[in-house]
PDB file of C-alpha atoms in Angstrom:
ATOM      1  CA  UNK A  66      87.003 168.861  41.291  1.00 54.00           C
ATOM      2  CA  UNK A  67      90.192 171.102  41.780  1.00 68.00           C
ATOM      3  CA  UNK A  68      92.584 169.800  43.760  1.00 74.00           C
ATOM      4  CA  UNK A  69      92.898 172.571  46.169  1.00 78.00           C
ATOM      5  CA  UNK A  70      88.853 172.229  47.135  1.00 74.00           C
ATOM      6  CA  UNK A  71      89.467 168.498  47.376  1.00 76.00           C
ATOM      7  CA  UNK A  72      92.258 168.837  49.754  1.00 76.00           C
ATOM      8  CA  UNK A  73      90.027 171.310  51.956  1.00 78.00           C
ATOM      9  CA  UNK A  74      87.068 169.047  52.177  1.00 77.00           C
ATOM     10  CA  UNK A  75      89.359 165.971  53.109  1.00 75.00           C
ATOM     11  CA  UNK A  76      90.712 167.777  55.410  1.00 77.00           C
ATOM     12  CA  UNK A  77      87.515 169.488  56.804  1.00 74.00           C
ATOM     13  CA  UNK A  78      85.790 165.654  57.176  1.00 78.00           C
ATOM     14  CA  UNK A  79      88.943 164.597  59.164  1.00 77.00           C
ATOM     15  CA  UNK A  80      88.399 167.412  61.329  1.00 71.00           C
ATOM     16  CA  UNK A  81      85.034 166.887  61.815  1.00 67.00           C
ATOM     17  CA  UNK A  82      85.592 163.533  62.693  1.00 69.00           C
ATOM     18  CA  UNK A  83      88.698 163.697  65.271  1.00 64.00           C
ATOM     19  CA  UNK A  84      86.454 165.993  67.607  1.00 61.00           C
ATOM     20  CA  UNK A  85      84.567 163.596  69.334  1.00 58.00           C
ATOM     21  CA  UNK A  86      87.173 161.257  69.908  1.00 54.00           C
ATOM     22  CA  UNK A  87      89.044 163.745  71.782  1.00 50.00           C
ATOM     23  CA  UNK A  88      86.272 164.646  74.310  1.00 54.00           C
ATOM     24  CA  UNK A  89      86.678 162.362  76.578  1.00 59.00           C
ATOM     25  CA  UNK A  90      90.625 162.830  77.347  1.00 63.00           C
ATOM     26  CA  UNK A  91      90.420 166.338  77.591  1.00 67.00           C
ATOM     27  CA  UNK A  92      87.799 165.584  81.022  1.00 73.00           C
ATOM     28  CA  UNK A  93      90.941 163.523  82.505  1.00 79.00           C
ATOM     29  CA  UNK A  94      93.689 166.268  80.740  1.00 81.00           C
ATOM     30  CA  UNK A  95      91.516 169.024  82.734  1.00 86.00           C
ATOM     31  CA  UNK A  96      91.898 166.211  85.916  1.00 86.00           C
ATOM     32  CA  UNK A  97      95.699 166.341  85.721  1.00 90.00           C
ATOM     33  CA  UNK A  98      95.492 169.695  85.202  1.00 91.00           C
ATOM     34  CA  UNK A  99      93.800 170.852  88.212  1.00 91.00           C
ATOM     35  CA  UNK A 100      96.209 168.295  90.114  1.00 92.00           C
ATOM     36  CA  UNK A 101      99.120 170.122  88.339  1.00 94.00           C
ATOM     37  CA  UNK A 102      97.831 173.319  89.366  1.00 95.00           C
ATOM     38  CA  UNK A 103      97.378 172.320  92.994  1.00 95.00           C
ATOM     39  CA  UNK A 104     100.821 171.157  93.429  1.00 95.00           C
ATOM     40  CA  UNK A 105     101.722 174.516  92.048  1.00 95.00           C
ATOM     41  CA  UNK A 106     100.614 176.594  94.185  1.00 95.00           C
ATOM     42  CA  UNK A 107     102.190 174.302  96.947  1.00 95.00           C
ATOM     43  CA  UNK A 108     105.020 174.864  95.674  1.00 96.00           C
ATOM     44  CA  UNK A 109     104.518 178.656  95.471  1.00 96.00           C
ATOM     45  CA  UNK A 110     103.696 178.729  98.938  1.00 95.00           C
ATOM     46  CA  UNK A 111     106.746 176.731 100.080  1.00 96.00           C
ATOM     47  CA  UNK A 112     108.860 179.328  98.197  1.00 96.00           C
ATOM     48  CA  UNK A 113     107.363 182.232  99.364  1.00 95.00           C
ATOM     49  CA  UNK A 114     108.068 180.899 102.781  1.00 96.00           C
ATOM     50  CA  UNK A 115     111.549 179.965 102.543  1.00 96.00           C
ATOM     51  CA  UNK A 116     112.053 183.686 100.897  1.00 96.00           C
ATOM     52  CA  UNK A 117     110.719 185.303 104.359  1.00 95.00           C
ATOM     53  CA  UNK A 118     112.741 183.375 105.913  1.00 96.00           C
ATOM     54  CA  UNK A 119     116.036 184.250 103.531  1.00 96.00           C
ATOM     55  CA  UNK A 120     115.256 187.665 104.106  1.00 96.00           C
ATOM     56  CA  UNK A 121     115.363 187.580 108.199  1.00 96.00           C
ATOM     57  CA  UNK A 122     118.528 186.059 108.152  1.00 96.00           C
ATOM     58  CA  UNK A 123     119.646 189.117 105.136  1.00 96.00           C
ATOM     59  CA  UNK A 124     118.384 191.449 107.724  1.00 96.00           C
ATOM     60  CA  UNK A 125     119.894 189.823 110.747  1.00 96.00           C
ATOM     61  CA  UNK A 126     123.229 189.559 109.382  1.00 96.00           C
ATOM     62  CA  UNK A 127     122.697 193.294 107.828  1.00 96.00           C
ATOM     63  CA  UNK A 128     122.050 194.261 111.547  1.00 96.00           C
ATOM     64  CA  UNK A 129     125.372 192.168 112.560  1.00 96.00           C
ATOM     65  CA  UNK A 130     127.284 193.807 110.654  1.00 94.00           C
ATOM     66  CA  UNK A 131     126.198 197.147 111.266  1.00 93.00           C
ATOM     67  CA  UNK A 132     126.994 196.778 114.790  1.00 94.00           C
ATOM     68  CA  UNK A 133     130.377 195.327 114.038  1.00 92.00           C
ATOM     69  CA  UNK A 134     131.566 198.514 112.524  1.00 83.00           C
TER      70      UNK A 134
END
């Protein structure tokens, strides 16, 4: 056999065999990802919050110093 088609079948058969082995820890990678995902969007809430709030004190401190002048 050449070497090159050698290479490609070993390399084919240890592909071949690695799949099922992974299965199962992608079904608890997907787990942590929906967890991960979750606390996301906390967190995307909690900033979009705080950014209302950042921009009613911009506006009331806008407005204070437009009457100031």
């Amino acid at each position: 056999m050449k070497p090159t088609l050698l290479f490609a079948f070993c390399a084919l058969i240890t592909l071949v065999s690695s799949v099922p082995a992974q299965a199962p820890q992608q079904h608890s990678a997907q787990g942590e990802l929906a967890a991960l995902i979750t606390e996301l969007r906390a967190q995307q809430a909690a900033i979009a919050a705080n950014q209302i709030k950042l921009n009613e004190k911009l506006a009331t401190l806008a407005e204070s110093i437009r009457v100031a002048r």
